[in-house]
CSV table of C-alpha atoms in Angstrom, one decimal:
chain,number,residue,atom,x,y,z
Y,1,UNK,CA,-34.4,14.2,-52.9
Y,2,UNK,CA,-33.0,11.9,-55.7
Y,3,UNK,CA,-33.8,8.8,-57.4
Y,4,UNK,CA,-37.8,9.0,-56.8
Y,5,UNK,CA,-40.1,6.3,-57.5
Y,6,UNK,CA,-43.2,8.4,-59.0
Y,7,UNK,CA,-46.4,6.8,-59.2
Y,8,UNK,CA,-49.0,9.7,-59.6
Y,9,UNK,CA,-48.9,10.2,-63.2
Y,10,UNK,CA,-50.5,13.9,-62.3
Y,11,UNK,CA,-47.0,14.9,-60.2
Y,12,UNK,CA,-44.1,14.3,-63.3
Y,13,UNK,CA,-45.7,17.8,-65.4
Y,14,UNK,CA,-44.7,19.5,-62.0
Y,15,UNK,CA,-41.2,18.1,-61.7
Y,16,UNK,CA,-41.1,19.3,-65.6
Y,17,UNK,CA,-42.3,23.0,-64.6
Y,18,UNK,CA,-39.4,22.8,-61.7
Y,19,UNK,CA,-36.9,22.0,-63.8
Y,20,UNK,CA,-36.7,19.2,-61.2
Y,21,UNK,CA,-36.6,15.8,-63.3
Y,22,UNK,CA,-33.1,14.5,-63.2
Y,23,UNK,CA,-34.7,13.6,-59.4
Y,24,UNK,CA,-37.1,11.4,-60.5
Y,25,UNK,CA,-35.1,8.0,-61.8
Y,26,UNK,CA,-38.3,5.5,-61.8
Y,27,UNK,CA,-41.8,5.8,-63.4
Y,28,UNK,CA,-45.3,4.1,-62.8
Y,29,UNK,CA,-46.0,4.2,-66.6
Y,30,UNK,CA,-44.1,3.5,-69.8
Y,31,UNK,CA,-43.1,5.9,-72.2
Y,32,UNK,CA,-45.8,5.4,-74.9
Y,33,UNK,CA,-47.9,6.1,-72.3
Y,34,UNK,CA,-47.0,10.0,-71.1
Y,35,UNK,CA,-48.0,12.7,-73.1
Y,36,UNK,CA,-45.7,15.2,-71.6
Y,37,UNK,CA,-42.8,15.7,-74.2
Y,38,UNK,CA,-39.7,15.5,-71.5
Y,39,UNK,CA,-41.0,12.7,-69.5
Y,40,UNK,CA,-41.4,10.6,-72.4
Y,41,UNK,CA,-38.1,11.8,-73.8
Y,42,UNK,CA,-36.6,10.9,-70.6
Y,43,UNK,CA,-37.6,7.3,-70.4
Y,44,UNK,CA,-36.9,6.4,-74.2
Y,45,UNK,CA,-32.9,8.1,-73.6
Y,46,UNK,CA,-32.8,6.0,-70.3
Y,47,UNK,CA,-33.2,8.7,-67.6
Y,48,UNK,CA,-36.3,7.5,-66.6
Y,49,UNK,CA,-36.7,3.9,-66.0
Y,50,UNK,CA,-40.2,1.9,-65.9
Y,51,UNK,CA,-40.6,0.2,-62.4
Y,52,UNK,CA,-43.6,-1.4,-62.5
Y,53,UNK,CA,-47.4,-0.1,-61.5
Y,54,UNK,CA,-48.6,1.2,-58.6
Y,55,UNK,CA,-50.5,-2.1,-57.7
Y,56,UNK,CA,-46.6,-4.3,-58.5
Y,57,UNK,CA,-43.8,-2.5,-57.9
Y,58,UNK,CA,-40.5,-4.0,-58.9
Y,59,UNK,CA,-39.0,-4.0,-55.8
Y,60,UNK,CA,-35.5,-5.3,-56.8
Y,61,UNK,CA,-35.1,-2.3,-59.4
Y,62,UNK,CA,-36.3,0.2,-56.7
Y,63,UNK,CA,-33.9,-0.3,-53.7
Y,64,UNK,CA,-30.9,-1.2,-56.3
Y,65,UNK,CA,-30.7,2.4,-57.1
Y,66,UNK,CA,-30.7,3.8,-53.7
Y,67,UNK,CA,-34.4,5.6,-54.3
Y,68,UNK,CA,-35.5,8.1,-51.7
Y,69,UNK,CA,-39.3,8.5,-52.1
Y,70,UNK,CA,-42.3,7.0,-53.5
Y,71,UNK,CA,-44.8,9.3,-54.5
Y,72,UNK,CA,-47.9,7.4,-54.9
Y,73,UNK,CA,-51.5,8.6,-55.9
Y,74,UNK,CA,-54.9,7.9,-53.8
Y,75,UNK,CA,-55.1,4.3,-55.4
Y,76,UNK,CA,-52.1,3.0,-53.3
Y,77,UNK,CA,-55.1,2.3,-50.4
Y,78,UNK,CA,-56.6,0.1,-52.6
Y,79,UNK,CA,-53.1,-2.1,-52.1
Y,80,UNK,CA,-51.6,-1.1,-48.4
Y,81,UNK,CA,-49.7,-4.2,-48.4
Y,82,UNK,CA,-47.1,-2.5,-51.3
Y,83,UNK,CA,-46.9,0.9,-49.0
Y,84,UNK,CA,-46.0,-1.5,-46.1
Y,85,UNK,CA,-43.1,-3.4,-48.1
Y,86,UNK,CA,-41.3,-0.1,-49.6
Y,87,UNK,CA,-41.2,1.2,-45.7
Y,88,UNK,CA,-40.3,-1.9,-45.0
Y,89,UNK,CA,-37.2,-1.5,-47.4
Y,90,UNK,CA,-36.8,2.3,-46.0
Y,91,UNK,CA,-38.3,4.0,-48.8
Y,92,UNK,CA,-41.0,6.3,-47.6
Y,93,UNK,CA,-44.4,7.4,-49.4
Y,94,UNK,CA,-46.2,10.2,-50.1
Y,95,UNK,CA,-49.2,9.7,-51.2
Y,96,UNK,CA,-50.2,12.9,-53.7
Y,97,UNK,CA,-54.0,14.3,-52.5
Y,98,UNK,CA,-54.3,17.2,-54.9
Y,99,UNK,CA,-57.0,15.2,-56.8
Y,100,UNK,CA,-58.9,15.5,-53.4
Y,101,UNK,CA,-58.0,19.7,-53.9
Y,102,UNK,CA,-62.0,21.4,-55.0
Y,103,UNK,CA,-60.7,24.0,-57.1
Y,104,UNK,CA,-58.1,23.3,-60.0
Y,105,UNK,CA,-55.7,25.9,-59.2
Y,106,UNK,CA,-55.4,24.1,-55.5
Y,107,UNK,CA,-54.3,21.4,-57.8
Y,108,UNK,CA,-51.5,23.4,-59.1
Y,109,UNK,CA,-50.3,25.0,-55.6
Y,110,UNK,CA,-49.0,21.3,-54.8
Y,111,UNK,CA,-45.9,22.1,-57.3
Y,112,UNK,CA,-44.7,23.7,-54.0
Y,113,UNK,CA,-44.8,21.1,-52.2
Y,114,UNK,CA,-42.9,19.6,-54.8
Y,115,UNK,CA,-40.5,22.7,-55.3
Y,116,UNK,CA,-39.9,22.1,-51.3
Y,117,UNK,CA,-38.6,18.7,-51.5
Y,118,UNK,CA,-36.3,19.1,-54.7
Y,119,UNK,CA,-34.7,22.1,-53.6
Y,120,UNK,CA,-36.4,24.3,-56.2
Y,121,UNK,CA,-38.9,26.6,-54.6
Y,122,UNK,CA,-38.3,29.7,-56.4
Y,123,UNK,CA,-39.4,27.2,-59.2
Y,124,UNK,CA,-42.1,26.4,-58.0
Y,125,UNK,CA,-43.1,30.1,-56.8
Y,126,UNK,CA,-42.8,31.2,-60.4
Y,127,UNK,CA,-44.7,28.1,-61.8
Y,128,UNK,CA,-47.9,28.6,-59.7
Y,129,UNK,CA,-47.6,32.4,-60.4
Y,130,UNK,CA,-47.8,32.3,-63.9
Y,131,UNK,CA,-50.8,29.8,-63.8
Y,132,UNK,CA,-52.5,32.1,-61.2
Y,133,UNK,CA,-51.7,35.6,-63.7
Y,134,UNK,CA,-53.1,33.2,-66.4
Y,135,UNK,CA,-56.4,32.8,-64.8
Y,136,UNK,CA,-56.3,36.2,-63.1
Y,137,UNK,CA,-56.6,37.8,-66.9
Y,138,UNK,CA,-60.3,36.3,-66.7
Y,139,UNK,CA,-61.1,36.5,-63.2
Y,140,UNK,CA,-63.1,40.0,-62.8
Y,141,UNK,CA,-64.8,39.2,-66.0
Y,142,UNK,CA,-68.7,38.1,-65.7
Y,143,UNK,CA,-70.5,34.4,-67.1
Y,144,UNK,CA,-70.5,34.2,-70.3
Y,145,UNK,CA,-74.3,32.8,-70.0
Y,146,UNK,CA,-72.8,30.2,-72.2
Y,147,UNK,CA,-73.7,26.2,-71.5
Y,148,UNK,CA,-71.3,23.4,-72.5
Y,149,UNK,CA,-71.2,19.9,-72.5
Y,150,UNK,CA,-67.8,18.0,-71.8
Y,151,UNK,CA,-67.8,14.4,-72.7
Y,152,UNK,CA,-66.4,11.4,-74.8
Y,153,UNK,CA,-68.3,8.3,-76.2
Y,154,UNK,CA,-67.5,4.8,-75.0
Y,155,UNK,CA,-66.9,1.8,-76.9
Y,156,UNK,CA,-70.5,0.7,-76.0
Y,157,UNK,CA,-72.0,3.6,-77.2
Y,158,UNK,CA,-72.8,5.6,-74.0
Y,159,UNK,CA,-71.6,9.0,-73.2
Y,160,UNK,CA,-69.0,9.3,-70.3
Y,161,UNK,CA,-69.3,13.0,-68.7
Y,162,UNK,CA,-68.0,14.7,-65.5
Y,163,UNK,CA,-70.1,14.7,-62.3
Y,164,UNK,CA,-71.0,18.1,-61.2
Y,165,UNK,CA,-68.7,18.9,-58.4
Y,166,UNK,CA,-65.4,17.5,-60.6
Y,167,UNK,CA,-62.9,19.7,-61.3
Y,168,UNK,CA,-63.3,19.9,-65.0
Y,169,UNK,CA,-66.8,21.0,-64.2
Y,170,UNK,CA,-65.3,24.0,-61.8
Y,171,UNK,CA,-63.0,24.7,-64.6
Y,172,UNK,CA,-65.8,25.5,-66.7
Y,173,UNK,CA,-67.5,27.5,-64.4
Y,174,UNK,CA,-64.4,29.6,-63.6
Y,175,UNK,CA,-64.0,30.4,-67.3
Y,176,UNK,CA,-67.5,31.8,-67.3
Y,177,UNK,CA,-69.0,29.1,-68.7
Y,178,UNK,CA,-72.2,26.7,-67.2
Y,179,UNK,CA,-71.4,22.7,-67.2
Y,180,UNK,CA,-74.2,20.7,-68.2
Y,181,UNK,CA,-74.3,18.0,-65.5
Y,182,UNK,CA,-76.0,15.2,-65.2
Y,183,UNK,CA,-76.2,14.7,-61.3
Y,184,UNK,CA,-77.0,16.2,-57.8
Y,185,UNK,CA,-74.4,15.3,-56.4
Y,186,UNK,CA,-70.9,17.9,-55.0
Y,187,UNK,CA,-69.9,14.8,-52.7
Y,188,UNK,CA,-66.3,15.4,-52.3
Y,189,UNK,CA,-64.0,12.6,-53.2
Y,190,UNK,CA,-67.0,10.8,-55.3
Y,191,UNK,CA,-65.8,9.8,-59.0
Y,192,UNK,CA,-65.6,12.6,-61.2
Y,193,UNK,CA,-67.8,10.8,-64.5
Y,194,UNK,CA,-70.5,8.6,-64.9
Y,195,UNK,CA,-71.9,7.0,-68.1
Y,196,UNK,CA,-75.4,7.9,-69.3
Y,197,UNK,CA,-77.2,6.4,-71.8
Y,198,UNK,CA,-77.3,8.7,-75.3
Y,199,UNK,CA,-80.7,9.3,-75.1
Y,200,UNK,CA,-80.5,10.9,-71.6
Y,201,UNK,CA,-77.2,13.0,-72.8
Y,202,UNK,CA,-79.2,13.9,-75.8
Y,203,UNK,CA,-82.2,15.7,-74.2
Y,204,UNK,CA,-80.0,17.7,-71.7
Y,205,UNK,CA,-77.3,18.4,-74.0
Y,206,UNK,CA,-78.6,18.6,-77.9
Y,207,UNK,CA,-79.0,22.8,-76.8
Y,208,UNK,CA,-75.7,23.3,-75.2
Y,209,UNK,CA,-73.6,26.1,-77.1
Y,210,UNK,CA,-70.4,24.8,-77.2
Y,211,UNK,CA,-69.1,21.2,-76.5
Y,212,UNK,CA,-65.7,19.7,-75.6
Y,213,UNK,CA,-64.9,16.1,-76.4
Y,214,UNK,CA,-62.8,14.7,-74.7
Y,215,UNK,CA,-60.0,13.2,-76.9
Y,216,UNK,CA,-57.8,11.9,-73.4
Y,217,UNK,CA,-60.1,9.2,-73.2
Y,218,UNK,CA,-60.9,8.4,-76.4
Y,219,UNK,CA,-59.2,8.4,-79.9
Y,220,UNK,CA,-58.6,12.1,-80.8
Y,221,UNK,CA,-61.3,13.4,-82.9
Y,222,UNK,CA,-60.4,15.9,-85.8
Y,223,UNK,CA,-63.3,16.6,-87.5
Y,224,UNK,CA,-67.1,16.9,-87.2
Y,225,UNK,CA,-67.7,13.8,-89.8
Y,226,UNK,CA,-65.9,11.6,-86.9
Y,227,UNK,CA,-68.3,13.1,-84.4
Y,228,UNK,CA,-71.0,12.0,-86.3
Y,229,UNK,CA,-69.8,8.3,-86.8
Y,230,UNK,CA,-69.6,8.1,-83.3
Y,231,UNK,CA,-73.5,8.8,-82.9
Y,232,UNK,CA,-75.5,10.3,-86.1
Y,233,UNK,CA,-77.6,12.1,-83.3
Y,234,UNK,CA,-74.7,14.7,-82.8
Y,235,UNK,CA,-75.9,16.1,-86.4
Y,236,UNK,CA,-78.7,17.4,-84.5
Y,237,UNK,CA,-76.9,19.2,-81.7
Y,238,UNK,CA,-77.0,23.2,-81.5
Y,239,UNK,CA,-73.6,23.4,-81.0
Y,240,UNK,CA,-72.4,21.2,-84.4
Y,241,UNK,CA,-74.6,23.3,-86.7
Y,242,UNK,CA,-73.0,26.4,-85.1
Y,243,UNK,CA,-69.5,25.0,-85.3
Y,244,UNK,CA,-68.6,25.2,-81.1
Y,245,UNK,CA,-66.8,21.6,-81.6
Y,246,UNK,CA,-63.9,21.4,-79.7
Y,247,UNK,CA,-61.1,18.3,-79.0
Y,248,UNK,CA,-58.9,18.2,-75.8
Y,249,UNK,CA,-54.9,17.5,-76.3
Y,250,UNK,CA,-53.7,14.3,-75.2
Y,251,UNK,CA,-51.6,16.3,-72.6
Y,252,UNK,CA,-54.4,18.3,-70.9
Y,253,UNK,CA,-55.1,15.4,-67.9
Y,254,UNK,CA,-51.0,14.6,-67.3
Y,255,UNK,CA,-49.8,18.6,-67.8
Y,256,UNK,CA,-51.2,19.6,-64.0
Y,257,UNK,CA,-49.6,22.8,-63.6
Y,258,UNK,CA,-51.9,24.2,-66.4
Y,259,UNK,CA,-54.8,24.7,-65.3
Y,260,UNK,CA,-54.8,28.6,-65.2
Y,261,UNK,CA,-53.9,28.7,-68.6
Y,262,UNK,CA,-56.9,26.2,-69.6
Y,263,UNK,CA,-59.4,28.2,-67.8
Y,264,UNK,CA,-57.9,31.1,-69.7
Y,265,UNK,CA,-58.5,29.0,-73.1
Y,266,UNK,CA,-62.2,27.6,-72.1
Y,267,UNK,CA,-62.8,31.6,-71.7
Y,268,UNK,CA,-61.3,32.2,-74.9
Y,269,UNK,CA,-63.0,29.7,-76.7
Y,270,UNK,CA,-66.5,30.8,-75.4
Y,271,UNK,CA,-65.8,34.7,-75.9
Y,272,UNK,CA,-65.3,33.8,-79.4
Y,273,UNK,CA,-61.1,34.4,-78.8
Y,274,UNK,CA,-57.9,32.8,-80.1
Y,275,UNK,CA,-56.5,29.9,-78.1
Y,276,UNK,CA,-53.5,29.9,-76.9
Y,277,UNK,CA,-52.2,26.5,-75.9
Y,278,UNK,CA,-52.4,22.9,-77.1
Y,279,UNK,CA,-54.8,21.9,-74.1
Y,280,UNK,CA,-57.9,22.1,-76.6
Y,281,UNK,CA,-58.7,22.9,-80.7
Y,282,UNK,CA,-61.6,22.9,-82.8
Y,283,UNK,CA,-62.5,20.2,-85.0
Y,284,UNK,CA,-62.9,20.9,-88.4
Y,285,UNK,CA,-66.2,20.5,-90.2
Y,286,UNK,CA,-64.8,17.5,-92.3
């Protein structure tokens, strides 16, 4: 397939990993706003051109360049009339449903899907294997006994963290690791965060051994200090007067075919080991 119209911002790291991305020719999101090096790189050299959101495609743009496919993510039911004009015009959708996928390296098997309809399967086979042997290296190794809070501040001052049966959640879990949750719920398909007030993260939280901020959301944090501006409560938390204060990449939610290697690195980090990607760093006491 050629000339694809991709919507699901979580699909264009597995086109990169296929070597597959001369078939996409129209993107959902502007440059300035991927974080995967070639896609970005593609749509500033003209490669890749911007065709609108999911919710206001631009049709003309689409169908002038003979596109093939739309690849749409699960927020394409929220407007069926645009799914019902691009069939209209013959272009046919798929909507992607590895979000729906309960554990994270389901979420990468869907590069075959991908490897299928590009012509690159042995690709794909290869991607998913190395993510798989990357997760593997941990896989026979007992819990950690090791608790950790994943979470990011909002402009309001609440604390946004992941609902207990999200992925990032399981992620934890695989790499050993317990994920301080803040609900009862493993409803599938339910939103993955919810926002608690500080207070409420502070009780369940302030003992947790090791906590991830999450820097995707919210402005990158480098060091502790910043932390700290945020809420001065933080100063109190086990895990900043032990220095386990860790930063995601900006890449770590758009680069889907890593998860193996960022359960690998969550192990890493709470077995006291050297990281090995960009998906996550420590933040620096100052």
């Amino acid at each position: 397939l050629h000339n694809i119209y991709l919507v699901a911002s979580s699909v264009m790291d597995m086109f990169v990993s296929l070597d597959a991305l001369d078939s996409v020719r129209f993107s959902a999101l502007k440059a300035d706003s991927w974080y995967i090096e070639a896609a970005k790189e593609a749509m500033e050299a003209g490669d890749i051109l911007y065709a609108g959101k999911y919710s206001a495609p631009d049709y003309e743009q689409i169908l002038s360049e003979n596109c093939e496919l739309a690849i749409e993510n699960t927020m394409i039911s929220h407007t069926p009339e645009v799914k019902e004009q691009l069939e209209k015009f013959g272009v046919p959708v798929l909507t992607d449903h590895s979000s729906y996928e309960k554990n994270p390296l389901g979420r990468t098997e869907w590069v075959k899907l991908y490897g299928l309809l590009t012509g690159h399967e042995k690709e794909a086979e290869e991607a998913f294997a190395a993510e798989n042997e990357a997760f593997a290296s941990i896989g026979e190794e007992e819990e950690t006994g090791k608790t950790v809070a994943f979470f990011y501040v909002t402009t309001n001052g609440g604390v946004n963290v992941r609902k207990s049966g999200d992925y990032v959640s399981k992620m934890i879990e695989l790499a050993g690791g317990t994920c301080i949750t803040f609900d009862d719920s493993d409803e599938e398909n339910a939103l993955s965060t919810m926002t608690i007030q500080m207070e409420t993260f502070y009780e369940q939280a302030k003992d947790a051994d090791y906590i991830i901020y999450n820097s995707t959301i919210d402005s990158e944090l480098t060091s502790v200090s910043e932390l700290l501006q945020k809420n001065a409560l933080f100063a109190d938390f086990k895990a900043v007067k032990e220095g386990h204060v860790y930063g995601t990449g900006k890449n770590m939610f758009q680069e889907t075919t890593g998860y193996g290697t960022m359960i690998a690195d969550m192990h890493a980090i709470f077995t006291g080991q050297e990281i090995k990607s960009d998906y996550f760093y420590k933040l620096t006491e100052e």
